[in-house]
XYZ file of C-alpha atoms in Angstrom:
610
model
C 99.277 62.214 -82.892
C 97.066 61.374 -80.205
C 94.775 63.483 -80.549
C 94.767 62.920 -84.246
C 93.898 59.588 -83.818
C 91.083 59.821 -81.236
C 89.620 62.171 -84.420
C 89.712 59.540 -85.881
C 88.719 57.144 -84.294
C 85.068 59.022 -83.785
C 84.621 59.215 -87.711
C 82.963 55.828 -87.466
C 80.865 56.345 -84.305
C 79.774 59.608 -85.909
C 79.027 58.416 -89.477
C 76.930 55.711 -87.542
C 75.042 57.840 -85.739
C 74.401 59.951 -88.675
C 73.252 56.834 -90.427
C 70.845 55.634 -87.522
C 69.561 59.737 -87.408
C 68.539 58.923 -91.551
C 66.732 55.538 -91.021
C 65.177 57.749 -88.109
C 64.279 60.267 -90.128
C 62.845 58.005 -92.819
C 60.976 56.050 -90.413
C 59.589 59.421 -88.788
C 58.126 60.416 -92.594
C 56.083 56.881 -92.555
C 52.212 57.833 -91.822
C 49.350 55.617 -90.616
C 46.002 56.417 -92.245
C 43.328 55.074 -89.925
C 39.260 55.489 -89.198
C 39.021 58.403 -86.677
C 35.722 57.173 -85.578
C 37.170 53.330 -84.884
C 35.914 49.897 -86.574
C 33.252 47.774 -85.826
C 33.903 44.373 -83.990
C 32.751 42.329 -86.892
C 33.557 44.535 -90.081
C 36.445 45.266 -91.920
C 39.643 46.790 -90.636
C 41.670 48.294 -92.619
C 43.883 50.853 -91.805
C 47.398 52.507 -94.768
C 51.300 52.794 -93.601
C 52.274 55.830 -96.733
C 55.786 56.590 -97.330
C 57.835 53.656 -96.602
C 61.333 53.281 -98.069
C 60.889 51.075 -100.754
C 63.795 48.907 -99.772
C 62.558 48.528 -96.069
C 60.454 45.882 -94.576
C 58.626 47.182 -91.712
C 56.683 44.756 -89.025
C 53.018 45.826 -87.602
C 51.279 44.892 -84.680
C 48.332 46.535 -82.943
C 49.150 47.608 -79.459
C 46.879 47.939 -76.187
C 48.578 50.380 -74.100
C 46.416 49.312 -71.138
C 47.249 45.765 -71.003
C 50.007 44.586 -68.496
C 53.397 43.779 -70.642
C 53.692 40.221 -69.963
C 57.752 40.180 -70.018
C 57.764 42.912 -67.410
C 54.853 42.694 -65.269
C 55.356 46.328 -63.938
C 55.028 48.071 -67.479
C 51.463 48.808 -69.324
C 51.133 48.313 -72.845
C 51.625 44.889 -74.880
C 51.247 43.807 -78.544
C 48.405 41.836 -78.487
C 48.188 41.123 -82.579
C 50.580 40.769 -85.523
C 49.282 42.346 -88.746
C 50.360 39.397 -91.406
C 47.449 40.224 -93.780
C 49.176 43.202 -95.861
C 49.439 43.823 -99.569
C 52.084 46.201 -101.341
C 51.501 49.387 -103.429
C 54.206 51.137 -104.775
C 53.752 55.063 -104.973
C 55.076 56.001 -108.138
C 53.105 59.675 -107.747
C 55.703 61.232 -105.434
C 59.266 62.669 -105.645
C 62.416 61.950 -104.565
C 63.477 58.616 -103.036
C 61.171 55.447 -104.290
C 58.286 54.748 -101.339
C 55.938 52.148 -101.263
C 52.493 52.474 -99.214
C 51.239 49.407 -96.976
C 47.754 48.017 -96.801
C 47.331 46.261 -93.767
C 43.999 44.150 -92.933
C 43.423 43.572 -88.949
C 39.735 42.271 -90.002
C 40.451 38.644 -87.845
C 40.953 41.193 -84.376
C 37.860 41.481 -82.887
C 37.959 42.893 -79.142
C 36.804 45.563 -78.326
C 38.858 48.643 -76.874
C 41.157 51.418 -77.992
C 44.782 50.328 -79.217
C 47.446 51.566 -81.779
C 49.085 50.481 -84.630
C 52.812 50.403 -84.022
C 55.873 49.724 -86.990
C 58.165 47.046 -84.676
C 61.744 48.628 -83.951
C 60.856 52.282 -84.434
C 58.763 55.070 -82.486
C 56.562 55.522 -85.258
C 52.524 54.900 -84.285
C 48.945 55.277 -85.328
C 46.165 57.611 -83.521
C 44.160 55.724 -80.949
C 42.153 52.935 -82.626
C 38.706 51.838 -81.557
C 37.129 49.006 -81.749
C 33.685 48.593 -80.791
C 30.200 47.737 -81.599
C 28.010 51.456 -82.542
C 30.473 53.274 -83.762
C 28.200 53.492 -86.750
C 25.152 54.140 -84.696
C 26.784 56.886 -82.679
C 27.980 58.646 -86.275
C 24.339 58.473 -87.573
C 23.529 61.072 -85.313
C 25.658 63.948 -85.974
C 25.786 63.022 -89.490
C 21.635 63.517 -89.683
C 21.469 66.719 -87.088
C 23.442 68.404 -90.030
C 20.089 68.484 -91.513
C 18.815 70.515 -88.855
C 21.765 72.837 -89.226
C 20.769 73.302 -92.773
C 17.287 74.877 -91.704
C 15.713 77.830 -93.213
C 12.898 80.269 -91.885
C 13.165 79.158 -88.169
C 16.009 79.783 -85.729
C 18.653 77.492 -85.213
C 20.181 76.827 -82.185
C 22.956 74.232 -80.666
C 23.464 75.210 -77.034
C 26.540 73.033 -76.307
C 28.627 74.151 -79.422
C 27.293 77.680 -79.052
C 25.289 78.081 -82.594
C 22.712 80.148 -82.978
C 21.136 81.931 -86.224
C 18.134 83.722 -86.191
C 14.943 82.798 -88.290
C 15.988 83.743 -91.605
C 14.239 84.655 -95.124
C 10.599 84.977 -93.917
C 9.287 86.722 -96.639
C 7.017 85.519 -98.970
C 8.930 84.767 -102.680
C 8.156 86.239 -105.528
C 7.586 84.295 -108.732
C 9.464 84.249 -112.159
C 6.560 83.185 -114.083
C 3.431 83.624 -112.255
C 0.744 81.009 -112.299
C -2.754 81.343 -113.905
C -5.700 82.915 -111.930
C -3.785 84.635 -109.514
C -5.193 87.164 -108.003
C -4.491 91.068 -108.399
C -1.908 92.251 -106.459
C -0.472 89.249 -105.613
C 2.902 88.658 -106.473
C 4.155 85.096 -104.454
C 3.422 82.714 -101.579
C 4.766 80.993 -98.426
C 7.585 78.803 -98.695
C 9.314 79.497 -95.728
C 11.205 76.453 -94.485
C 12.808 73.703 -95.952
C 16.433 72.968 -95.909
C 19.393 75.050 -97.803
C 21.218 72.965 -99.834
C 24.363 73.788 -98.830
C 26.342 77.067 -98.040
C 24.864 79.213 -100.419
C 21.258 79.728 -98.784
C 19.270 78.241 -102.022
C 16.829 75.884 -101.668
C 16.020 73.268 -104.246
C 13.426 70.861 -104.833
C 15.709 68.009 -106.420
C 18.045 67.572 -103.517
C 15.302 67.964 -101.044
C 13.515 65.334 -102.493
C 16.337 63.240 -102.815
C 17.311 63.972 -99.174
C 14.524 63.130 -97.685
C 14.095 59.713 -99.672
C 17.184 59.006 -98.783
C 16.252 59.563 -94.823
C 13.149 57.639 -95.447
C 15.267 54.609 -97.298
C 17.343 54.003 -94.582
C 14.396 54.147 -92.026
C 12.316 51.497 -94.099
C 15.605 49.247 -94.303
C 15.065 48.371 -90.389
C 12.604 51.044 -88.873
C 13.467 49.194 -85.341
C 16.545 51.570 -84.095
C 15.010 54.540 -85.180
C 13.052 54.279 -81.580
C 16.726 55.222 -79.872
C 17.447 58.017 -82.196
C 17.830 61.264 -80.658
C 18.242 64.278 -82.092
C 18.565 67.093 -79.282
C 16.189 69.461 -80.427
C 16.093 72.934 -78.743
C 13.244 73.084 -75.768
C 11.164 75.076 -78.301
C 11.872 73.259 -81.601
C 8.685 73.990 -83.687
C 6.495 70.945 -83.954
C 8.429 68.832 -82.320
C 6.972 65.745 -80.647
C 3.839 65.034 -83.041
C 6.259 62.454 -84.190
C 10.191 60.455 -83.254
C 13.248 63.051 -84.252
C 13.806 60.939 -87.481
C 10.477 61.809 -89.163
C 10.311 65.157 -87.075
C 13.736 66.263 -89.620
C 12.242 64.863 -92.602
C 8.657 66.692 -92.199
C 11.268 69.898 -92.525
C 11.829 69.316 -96.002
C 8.327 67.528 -97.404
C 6.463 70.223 -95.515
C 8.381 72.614 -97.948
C 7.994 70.737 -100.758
C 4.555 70.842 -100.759
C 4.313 74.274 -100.528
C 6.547 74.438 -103.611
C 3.187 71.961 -105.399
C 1.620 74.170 -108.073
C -2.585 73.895 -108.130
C -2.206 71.123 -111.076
C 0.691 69.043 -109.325
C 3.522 70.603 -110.768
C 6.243 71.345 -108.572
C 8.395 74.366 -108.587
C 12.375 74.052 -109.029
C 14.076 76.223 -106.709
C 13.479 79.357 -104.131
C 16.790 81.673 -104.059
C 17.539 85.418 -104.739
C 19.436 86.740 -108.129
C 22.389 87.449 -106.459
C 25.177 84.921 -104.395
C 25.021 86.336 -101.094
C 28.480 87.408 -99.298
C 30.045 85.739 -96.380
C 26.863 87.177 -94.167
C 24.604 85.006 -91.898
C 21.618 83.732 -93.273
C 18.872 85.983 -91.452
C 21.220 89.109 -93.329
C 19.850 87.673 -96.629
C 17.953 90.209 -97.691
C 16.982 90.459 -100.851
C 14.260 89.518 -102.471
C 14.081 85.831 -102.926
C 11.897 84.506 -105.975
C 10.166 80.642 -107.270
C 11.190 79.722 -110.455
C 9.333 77.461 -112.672
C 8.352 74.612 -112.830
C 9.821 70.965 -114.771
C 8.757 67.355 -115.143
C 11.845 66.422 -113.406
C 11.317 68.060 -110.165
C 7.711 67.234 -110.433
C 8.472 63.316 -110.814
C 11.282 63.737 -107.758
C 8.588 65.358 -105.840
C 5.970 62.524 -106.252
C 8.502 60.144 -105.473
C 9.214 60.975 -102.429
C 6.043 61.749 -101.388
C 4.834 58.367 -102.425
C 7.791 57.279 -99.728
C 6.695 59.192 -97.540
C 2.964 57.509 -97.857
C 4.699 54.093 -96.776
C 7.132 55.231 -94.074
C 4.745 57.724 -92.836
C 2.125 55.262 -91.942
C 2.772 54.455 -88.219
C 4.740 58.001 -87.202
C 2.215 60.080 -88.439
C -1.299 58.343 -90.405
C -2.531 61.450 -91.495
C 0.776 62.648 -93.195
C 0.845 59.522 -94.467
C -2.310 60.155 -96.753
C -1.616 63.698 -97.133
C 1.634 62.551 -99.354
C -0.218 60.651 -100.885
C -2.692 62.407 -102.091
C 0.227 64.875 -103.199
C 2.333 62.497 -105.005
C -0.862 61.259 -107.166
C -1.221 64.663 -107.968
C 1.921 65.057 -108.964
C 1.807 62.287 -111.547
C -1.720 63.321 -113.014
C 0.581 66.458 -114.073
C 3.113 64.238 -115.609
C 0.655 62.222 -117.358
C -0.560 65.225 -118.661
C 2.454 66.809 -120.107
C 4.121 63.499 -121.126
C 7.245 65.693 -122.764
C 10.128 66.661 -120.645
C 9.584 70.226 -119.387
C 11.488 72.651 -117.681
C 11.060 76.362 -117.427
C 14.182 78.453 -117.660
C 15.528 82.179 -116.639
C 17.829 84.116 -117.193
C 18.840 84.307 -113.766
C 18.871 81.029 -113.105
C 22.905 80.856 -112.494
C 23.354 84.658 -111.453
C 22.679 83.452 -107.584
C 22.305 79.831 -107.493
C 22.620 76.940 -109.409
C 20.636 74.196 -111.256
C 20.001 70.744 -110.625
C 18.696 70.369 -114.578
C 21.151 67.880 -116.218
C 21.854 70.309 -119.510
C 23.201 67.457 -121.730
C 19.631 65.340 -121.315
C 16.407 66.078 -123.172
C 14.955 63.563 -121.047
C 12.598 62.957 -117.523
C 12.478 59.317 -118.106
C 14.440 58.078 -115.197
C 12.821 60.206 -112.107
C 9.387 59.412 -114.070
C 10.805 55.816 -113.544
C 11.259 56.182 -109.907
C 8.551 57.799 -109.377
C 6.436 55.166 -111.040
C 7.994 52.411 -108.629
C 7.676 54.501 -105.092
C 3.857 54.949 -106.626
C 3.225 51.038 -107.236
C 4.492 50.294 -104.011
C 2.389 52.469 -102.257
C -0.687 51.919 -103.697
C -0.544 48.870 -105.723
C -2.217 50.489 -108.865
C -1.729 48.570 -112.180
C -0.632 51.986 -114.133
C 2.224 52.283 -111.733
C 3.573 48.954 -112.604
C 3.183 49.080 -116.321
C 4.758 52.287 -116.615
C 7.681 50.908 -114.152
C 8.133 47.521 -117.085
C 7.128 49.470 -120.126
C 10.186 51.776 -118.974
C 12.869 49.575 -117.654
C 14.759 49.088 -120.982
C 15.260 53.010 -121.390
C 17.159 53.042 -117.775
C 20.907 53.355 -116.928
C 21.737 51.256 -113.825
C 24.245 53.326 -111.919
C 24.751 54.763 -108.704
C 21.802 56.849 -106.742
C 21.893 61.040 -107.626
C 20.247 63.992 -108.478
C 20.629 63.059 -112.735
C 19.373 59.569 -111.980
C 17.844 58.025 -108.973
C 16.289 55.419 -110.674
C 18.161 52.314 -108.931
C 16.178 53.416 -105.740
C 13.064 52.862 -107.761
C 14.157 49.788 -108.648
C 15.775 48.385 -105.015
C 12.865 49.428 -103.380
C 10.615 47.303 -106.069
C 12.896 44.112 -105.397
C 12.475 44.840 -101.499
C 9.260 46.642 -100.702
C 6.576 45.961 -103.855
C 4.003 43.114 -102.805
C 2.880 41.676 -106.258
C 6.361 41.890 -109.073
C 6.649 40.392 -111.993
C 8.443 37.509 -111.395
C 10.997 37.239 -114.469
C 11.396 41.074 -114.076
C 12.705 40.498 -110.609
C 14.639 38.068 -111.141
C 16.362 40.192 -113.751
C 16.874 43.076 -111.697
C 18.560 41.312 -109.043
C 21.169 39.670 -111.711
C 21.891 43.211 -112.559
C 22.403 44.614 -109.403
C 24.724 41.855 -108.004
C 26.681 42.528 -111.071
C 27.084 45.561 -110.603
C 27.764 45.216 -107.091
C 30.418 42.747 -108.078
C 32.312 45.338 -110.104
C 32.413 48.102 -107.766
C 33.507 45.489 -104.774
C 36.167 44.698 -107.461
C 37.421 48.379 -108.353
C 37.418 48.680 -104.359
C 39.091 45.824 -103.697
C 42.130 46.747 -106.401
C 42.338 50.344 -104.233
C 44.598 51.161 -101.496
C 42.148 53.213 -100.311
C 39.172 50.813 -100.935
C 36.563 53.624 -102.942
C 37.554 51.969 -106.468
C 37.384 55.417 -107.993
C 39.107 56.310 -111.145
C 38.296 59.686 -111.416
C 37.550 61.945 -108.828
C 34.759 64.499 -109.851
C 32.077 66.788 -108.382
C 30.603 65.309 -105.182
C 32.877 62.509 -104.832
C 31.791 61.591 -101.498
C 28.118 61.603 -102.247
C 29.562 59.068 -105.211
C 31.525 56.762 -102.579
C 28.644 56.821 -100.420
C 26.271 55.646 -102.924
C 28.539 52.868 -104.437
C 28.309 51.616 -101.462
C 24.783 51.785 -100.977
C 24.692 49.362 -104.143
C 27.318 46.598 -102.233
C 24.858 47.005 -99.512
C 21.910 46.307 -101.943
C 23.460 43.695 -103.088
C 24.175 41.943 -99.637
C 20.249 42.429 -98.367
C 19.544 40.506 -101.879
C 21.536 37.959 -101.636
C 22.637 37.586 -97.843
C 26.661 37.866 -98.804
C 28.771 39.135 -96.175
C 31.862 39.904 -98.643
C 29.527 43.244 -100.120
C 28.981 44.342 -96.783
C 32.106 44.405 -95.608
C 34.553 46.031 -98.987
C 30.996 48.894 -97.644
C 32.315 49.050 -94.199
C 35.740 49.511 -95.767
C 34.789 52.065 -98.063
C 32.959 53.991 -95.058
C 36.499 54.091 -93.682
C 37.651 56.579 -96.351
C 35.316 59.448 -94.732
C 36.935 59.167 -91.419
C 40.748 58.940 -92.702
C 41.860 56.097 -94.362
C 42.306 58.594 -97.193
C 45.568 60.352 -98.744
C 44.518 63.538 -96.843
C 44.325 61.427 -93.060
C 40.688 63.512 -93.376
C 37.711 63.534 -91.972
C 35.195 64.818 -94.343
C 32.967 65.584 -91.855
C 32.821 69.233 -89.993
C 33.203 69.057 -86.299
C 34.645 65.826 -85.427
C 37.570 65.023 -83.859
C 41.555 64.830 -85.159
C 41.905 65.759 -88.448
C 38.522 67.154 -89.570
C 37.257 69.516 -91.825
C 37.576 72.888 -90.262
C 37.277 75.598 -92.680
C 33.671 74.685 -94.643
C 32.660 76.541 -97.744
C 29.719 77.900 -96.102
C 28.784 81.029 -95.173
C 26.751 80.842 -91.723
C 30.011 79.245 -90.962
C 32.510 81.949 -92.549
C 30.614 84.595 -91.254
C 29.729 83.634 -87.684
C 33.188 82.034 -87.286
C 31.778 79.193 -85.788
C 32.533 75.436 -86.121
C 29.041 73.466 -87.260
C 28.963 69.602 -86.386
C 27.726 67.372 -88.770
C 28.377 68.821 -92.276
C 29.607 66.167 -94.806
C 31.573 68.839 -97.602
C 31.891 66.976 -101.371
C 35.028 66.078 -100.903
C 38.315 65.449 -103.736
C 37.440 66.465 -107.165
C 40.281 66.095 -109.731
C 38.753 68.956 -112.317
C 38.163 71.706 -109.527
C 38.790 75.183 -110.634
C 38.321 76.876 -107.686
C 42.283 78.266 -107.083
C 42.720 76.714 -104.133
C 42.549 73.062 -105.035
C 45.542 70.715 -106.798
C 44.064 69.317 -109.865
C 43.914 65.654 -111.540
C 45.612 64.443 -107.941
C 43.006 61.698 -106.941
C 42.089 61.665 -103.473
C 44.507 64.131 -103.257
C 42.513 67.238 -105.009
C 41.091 68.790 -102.167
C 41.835 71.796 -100.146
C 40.715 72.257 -96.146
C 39.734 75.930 -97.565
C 36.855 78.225 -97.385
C 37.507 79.069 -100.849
C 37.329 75.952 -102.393
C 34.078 75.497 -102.833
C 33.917 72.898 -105.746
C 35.426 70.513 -102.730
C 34.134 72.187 -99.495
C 31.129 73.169 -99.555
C 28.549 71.140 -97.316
C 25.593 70.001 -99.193
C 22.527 67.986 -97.943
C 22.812 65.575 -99.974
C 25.994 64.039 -99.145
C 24.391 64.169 -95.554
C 22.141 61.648 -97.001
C 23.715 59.480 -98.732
C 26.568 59.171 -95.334
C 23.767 58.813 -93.163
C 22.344 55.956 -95.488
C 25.444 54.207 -95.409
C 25.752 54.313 -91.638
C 22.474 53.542 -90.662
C 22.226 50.414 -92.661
C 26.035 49.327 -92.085
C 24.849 49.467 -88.061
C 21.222 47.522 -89.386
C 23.923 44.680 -90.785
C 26.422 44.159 -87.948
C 23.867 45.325 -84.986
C 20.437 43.534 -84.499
C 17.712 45.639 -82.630
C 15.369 44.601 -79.939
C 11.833 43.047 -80.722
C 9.369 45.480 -81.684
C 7.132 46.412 -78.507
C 3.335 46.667 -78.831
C 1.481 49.241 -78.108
C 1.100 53.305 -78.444
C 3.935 54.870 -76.890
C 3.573 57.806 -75.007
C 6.203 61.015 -75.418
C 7.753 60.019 -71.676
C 7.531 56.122 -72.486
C 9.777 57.438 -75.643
C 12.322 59.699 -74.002
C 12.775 56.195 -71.314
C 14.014 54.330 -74.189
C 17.703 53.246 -74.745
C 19.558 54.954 -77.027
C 21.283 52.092 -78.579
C 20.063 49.014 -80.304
C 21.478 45.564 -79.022
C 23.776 43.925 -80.911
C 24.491 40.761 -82.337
């Protein structure tokens, strides 16, 4: 009997203990989603607690593990803030037991340091979480070096990660529909250079263009910092130190693009070979690479960004400056010329690369549009500005790509052009704070603070540029609230995210590792600095889960419709960083003076802050 009974008398203790091993276990499942790369003192902080019980109440506080406990003196590590700002969203997408996520707001902490985010009365904690003042600044770089990494006809080297390619596709191409009065026997030209695209080794004039304008954008926004940027160029990096490392990376792509200029301005669409390579480095690209021909669209990009380049060019390099400008008024005597959209199609167009020629539009109208604004800015003309008013009414305000990039044309106008028309202006700004306001909205209603309803090709380019607009919208009207739901949404590259991912190759935690690229498949390498597209809810690539959200992506080589790296959403990141560092970082007064190359390299690398 007595041993029966001191059975028995456990049954309690061990159904307790069972009990306490289940709240354990659902505590253990609860996951913080935070910014791998920190927050800035003065921006948003927002960080996700995913998969708590629905019927528990959980307590956060952020944690310094370096600061003496105050109840015992001889421990380290004290709460030094509660988290009371939190709002509730319950996760209905999930089975099995009912979990609600957390969205906690820390915004009203501002020291600096590196803490964690710990639920009260459990073991469960975040990553390390930093706060600090060029977090932004110190992301820029990577995020624009990716560029370099993109390079084609030169070698490529990074000595600390161990990257090297060797100069690749030096050949002249070969055209698909030869211009008049060439000569006999010739069957190309040079255009060796220029970026790739992404991982498939094509090169394209649209998303150069667009690149590059997007480099120069961010420059013109506050051209200060860009005296501290360092890029870590090989010792014998062609070119380099005619100019600063900013405009050095840029010349890379406009230098190509005006070799792709035709004789009468046109502009070619693409260099690539008729065949997808295979998982082989790019100087084992072999075959025969060809131009194909020409359209209004790329044409118009082209003379945009050239225009750009005219302005921004100016002080770094005078004599590129009118160069591009010469170009881009080239350029647009073609378009005036050939006021029709155009666009010259083969049949190989898709059989080894793609096509950044929108197939459902018969129109040119809105990169005409931009180009029309860069052009008035620069030069003031009158035929610039009419076209940019006549115009306006046929335009779709919307976010900054490759099948419209007409809201740069018309940000740039409200920032940069000397002499608008007044009630035009005025308009314009109305319509941008508008739209500002409902994409701050969208965010705002998000646990994960994008505001996306549909995931589709190239989210994170998409994310990026929404939040170029909020950012537009604060310069314009000096409102802190767009700048920081932009600082939140720049979380969601760096983890706050369903995935806890970085979409960004190289970095530390949980990054991107296996890139749909194939310099990276095939040397076996890790690259820093590629930003991949990111979730896309309509993928069919095999490897990604579909119409999931946030959650359709794959870390997988072979899913390349989420992925693949692409220079683009380089761009649009770097944007976003460099003018989210521009709003909570002030730089120093500009110094007088030429500058020599040793009076450069003596320079700090960091702008002051506020």
């Amino acid at each position: 009997m007595t041993r029966i009974s001191s059975q028995v008398r456990r049954i309690p203790a061990v159904l307790a203990l069972c009990g306490i091993a289940f709240l354990l276990q659902q505590a253990q499942a609860m996951t913080f989603r935070t910014s791998s790369i920190g927050y800035h003192t003065q921006a948003a902080k927002f960080v996700v607690l995913e998969d708590i019980p629905s019927d528990q109440n959980v307590e956060v506080v952020l944690y310094d593990p370096n600061k003496r406990n105050p109840k015992l003196p001889v421990l380290m590590g004290a709460a030094v803030f509660k988290i009371e700002k939190t709002r509730v969203y319950e996760d209905t997408t999930k089975a099995g037991p009912a979990t609600k996520n957390l969205l906690l707001n820390f915004s009203d902490f501002k020291m600096p340091g590196t803490y964690e985010l710990r639920v009260e009365g459990s073991t469960i904690k975040s990553d390390p979480v930093k706060i600090g003042d060029y977090l932004y600044w110190d992301t820029l770089k990577p995020v624009v070096k990716g560029f370099y990494f993109q390079r084609c006809g030169q070698e490529v080297e990074e000595r600390t990660l161990k990257l090297f390619h060797s100069a690749c596709h030096l050949k002249d191409a070969d055209f698909i529909f030869p211009p008049k009065g060439m000569l006999d026997g010739d069957t190309g030209q040079d255009v060796i250079g220029g970026w790739h695209n992404g991982g498939d080794y094509a090169k394209y004039v649209t998303s150069t263009a667009l690149s590059a304008a997007r480099l120069m954008s961010m420059h013109e926004w506050d051209p200060k910092p860009f005296k501290y940027f360092r890029l870590e160029y090989p010792l014998f990096e062609p070119g380099y130190g005619s100019t600063d490392d900013l405009h050095h990376e840029i010349k890379a792509g406009l230098d190509w693009l005006i070799a792709m200029q035709r004789r009468d301005g046109a502009v070619y669409r693409k260099v690539a070979g008729k065949q997808w390579p295979g998982k082989i480095l790019p100087e084992d690209d072999e075959q025969r690479r060809f131009i194909y021909g020409i359209s209004t669209q790329d044409t118009a990009n082209a003379a945009a960004v050239w225009a750009m380049a005219a302005r921004d060019f100016k002080k770094a390099d005078l004599g590129y400056s009118v160069k591009s400008l010469l170009q881009a008024e080239k350029a647009w005597g073609f378009l005036e010329s050939r006021p029709e959209f155009l666009v010259q199609r083969s049949d190989s167009d898709f059989s080894g690369s793609g096509e950044f020629i929108n197939p459902n539009s018969r129109t040119d109208t809105p990169y005409r549009f931009w180009a029309a604004a860069e052009l008035y800015i620069a030069t003031g003309k009158l035929k610039y500005h009419q076209y940019f008013l006549q115009h306006l009414n046929e335009i779709s305000l919307e976010r900054f790509s490759w099948t419209n990039p007409a809201i740069l044309g018309i940000t740039d106008y409200l920032l940069y052009a000397k002499n608008q028309d007044a009630k035009t202006a005025d308009t314009l700004k109305s319509a941008i704070l508008r739209l500002a306001d409902e994409l701050a909205d969208s965010a705002e209603n998000d646990l994960y603070g994008v505001g996306l309803s549909k995931y589709g090709m190239s989210s994170n380019q998409e994310i990026a540029e929404r939040a170029a607009i909020l950012m537009s919208a604060y310069r314009l009207s000096g409102q802190a609230y767009y700048r920081d739901v932009a600082s939140r949404m720049a979380s969601y590259f760096f983890g706050v995210n369903p995935m806890g991912m970085t979409y960004i190759t190289g970095f530390p935690g949980k990054a991107v590792a296996h890139p749909s690229h194939r310099w990276v498949e095939a040397s076996g390498k890790p690259v820093l600095g590629y930003v991949v597209d990111g979730p896309n809810d309509y993928a069919t690539d095999g490897k990604t889960p579909v119409n999931r959200g946030a959650a359709s992506y794959a870390d997988d080589a072979a899913a390349k419709l989420v992925n693949e790296p692409k220079i683009l959403n380089n761009a649009s990141l770097a944007f976003l960083l460099a003018v989210l560092n521009d709003a909570y970082n002030v730089s120093p007064p500009e110094e007088t003076g030429p500058k020599s190359p040793l009076e450069f390299e003596l320079a700090p690398e960091r702008p002051k802050k506020k």
